Amino acid sequence: MTDPEAGPVPGSKLPITTRAPGKCILFGEHGVVRGTPELLFALDLETQVVLKAGERTQLNGDVEAATSPGYFGTALEEMWALGPPVAVRTTSRVPRGSGLGSSAAFVAALAAGLGSATGGIDRPTLARRSFAIEQRTQGIGSPGDTTASVAGGFVTLNDPTGSELWTLDDGRTQWTARRIPDPGWIWVVAYSGIPRAAPEAIRLVRDRLEQPDGPRLLQRFESVARGGIQALCREDRTEVGRRLSENHELLREVGVSHPRLEALLEAARPAMMGGKLTGAGRGGSLVALPIPGRELELARRIARAGGVPYIVRPSSRGAALIGAER
Ligand code: PMV
């Protein structure tokens, strides 16, 4: 592999600093939990994690975090069972609870650090460990978020397009992660200010998909994501925009939109090719594909309507070591 950040995370000694990107889901959230395709990209908003030898294991000064249920305690159980005390500090540009992958970025950066301190870790194992930590903590979900944080760039799950990165499974569902090229576009993501409630939203959609019309709905999740992935690979902006809006309609139909998201998308409409909520929904964030040259106008429209916009480029960098003693 030519990109060092696509290869293994090398072994090193504490102190270690790592980083991992947040993510944006373009197509297929919710359906992906049942194994239909998803497309995501890593955001140029990152989380950094510093791991140091300490007297007591702690997260940002909190010693109880190590034994409380949560990502940190679960990561230690998965990857640091016999390790010495480790003091972890985090800083993040990914807004928390926004559906932009703050927990996946934390988990991937932490797992990269713990993996490095225990002799190094190859990328498929890092992806599997990160997914296991997120799944055990949330009790539900797909490996999409952690895959994007570990891999960087554009990734698909369960779509045949692109080159295979790794496979994942949770004992019931299997996913294959693949890399597709970045078309080089600028995107606008925006936080509604209302934290999204992922496990509740995921359960709501799961129950909806168990209704008699569930299989038909799941087929629509599949077809909108496949069409969106193909359109992105052809660099067909008009069709990607149309598919984004179609995917939003579907998410609204299954009950995971929110009046704030609807208001923000309405405000954005004149300056975008298409847009949708991104992530679990019922709050959280939206993603919009700007009409070229109107990125700033799009961001302003969203800000005036009360959202927190970010003009973003996908980041090709996955979870990586940025400082360590060898
Ligand atoms: O809101 P987020 O960032 O947790 O995204 C959730 C995406 C879902 O498809 C709804 C769940 C999952 O784990 O894939």
Tab-separated table of N, CA, C and O and ligand atoms in Angstrom, residues 23 25 28-30 32-33 38 99-101 138 140-142 144-145 196 198 202 278-281, ligand 1:
chain	number	residue	atom	x	y	z
A	23	LYS	N	-17.130	11.515	10.838
A	23	LYS	CA	-17.650	10.969	9.566
A	23	LYS	C	-18.981	11.603	9.186
A	23	LYS	O	-19.684	12.164	10.042
A	25	ILE	N	-22.408	10.435	6.873
A	25	ILE	CA	-23.070	9.384	6.072
A	25	ILE	C	-23.811	10.063	4.923
A	25	ILE	O	-24.652	10.931	5.152
A	28	GLY	N	-27.703	5.641	3.169
A	28	GLY	CA	-27.900	4.299	3.681
A	28	GLY	C	-27.913	4.090	5.171
A	28	GLY	O	-27.963	2.939	5.621
A	29	GLU	N	-27.862	5.182	6.010
A	29	GLU	CA	-27.948	4.936	7.459
A	29	GLU	C	-29.264	4.215	7.771
A	29	GLU	O	-30.233	4.309	7.033
A	30	HIS	N	-29.274	3.534	8.854
A	30	HIS	CA	-30.383	2.696	9.321
A	30	HIS	C	-30.508	1.390	8.541
A	30	HIS	O	-30.445	0.323	9.149
A	32	VAL	N	-28.298	0.094	6.804
A	32	VAL	CA	-27.007	-0.599	6.949
A	32	VAL	C	-26.979	-1.505	8.185
A	32	VAL	O	-26.278	-2.514	8.200
A	33	VAL	N	-27.761	-1.164	9.194
A	33	VAL	CA	-27.797	-2.011	10.395
A	33	VAL	C	-28.317	-3.398	10.014
A	33	VAL	O	-27.912	-4.402	10.600
A	38	GLU	N	-24.210	1.267	2.393
A	38	GLU	CA	-24.029	2.598	2.977
A	38	GLU	C	-22.821	3.249	2.314
A	38	GLU	O	-21.883	2.561	1.916
A	99	GLY	N	-24.193	13.335	15.426
A	99	GLY	CA	-24.350	12.437	14.274
A	99	GLY	C	-23.187	12.564	13.304
A	99	GLY	O	-23.238	12.033	12.193
A	100	LEU	N	-22.125	13.284	13.712
A	100	LEU	CA	-20.963	13.440	12.833
A	100	LEU	C	-19.795	12.567	13.293
A	100	LEU	O	-18.646	12.790	12.926
A	101	GLY	N	-20.092	11.579	14.108
A	101	GLY	CA	-19.092	10.550	14.405
A	101	GLY	C	-18.134	10.878	15.526
A	101	GLY	O	-17.007	10.374	15.542
A	138	GLN	N	-22.983	0.598	22.783
A	138	GLN	CA	-24.326	1.047	22.366
A	138	GLN	C	-25.340	-0.089	22.400
A	138	GLN	O	-26.535	0.158	22.457
A	140	ILE	N	-26.149	-1.825	19.901
A	140	ILE	CA	-26.824	-1.921	18.595
A	140	ILE	C	-26.028	-1.085	17.599
A	140	ILE	O	-25.287	-0.192	18.003
A	141	GLY	N	-26.178	-1.393	16.301
A	141	GLY	CA	-25.557	-0.514	15.296
A	141	GLY	C	-24.727	-1.274	14.282
A	141	GLY	O	-24.565	-2.488	14.366
A	142	SER	N	-24.206	-0.522	13.315
A	142	SER	CA	-23.398	-1.101	12.230
A	142	SER	C	-21.953	-0.620	12.366
A	142	SER	O	-21.683	0.319	13.115
A	144	GLY	N	-20.351	1.127	10.244
A	144	GLY	CA	-20.091	2.221	9.304
A	144	GLY	C	-19.240	3.334	9.890
A	144	GLY	O	-18.215	3.732	9.317
A	145	ASP	N	-19.647	3.846	11.059
A	145	ASP	CA	-18.960	5.018	11.623
A	145	ASP	C	-17.495	4.711	11.934
A	145	ASP	O	-16.592	5.472	11.581
A	196	ARG	N	-28.710	14.088	18.712
A	196	ARG	CA	-29.483	12.972	18.180
A	196	ARG	C	-29.423	11.825	19.206
A	196	ARG	O	-28.475	11.740	19.990
A	198	ALA	N	-29.145	8.181	19.127
A	198	ALA	CA	-28.918	7.081	18.177
A	198	ALA	C	-29.614	5.779	18.571
A	198	ALA	O	-30.390	5.248	17.777
A	202	ILE	N	-32.420	4.065	16.227
A	202	ILE	CA	-32.130	2.783	15.564
A	202	ILE	C	-33.228	1.766	15.922
A	202	ILE	O	-33.719	1.038	15.053
A	278	THR	N	-28.225	13.408	8.286
A	278	THR	CA	-27.125	12.431	8.246
A	278	THR	C	-26.940	11.838	9.632
A	278	THR	O	-26.977	12.564	10.625
A	279	GLY	N	-26.816	10.506	9.698
A	279	GLY	CA	-26.693	9.842	10.998
A	279	GLY	C	-28.046	9.320	11.450
A	279	GLY	O	-28.978	9.181	10.654
A	280	ALA	N	-28.144	9.058	12.738
A	280	ALA	CA	-29.346	8.406	13.255
A	280	ALA	C	-30.595	9.272	13.137
A	280	ALA	O	-31.702	8.763	12.990
A	281	GLY	N	-30.453	10.598	13.224
A	281	GLY	CA	-31.597	11.486	13.056
A	281	GLY	C	-32.363	11.746	14.330
A	281	GLY	O	-31.864	11.502	15.423
B	1	PMV	O1	-25.892	9.212	14.403
B	1	PMV	P1	-24.754	8.288	14.263
B	1	PMV	O2	-23.488	8.995	13.937
B	1	PMV	O3	-24.565	7.387	15.448
B	1	PMV	O4	-25.033	7.340	12.989
B	1	PMV	C1	-25.876	6.240	13.116
B	1	PMV	C2	-26.044	5.522	11.800
B	1	PMV	C3	-27.045	4.357	11.909
B	1	PMV	O5	-27.094	3.706	10.650
B	1	PMV	C4	-28.433	4.883	12.254
B	1	PMV	C5	-26.615	3.365	12.971
B	1	PMV	C6	-25.357	2.611	12.621
B	1	PMV	O6	-24.685	2.166	13.566
B	1	PMV	O7	-25.036	2.443	11.433
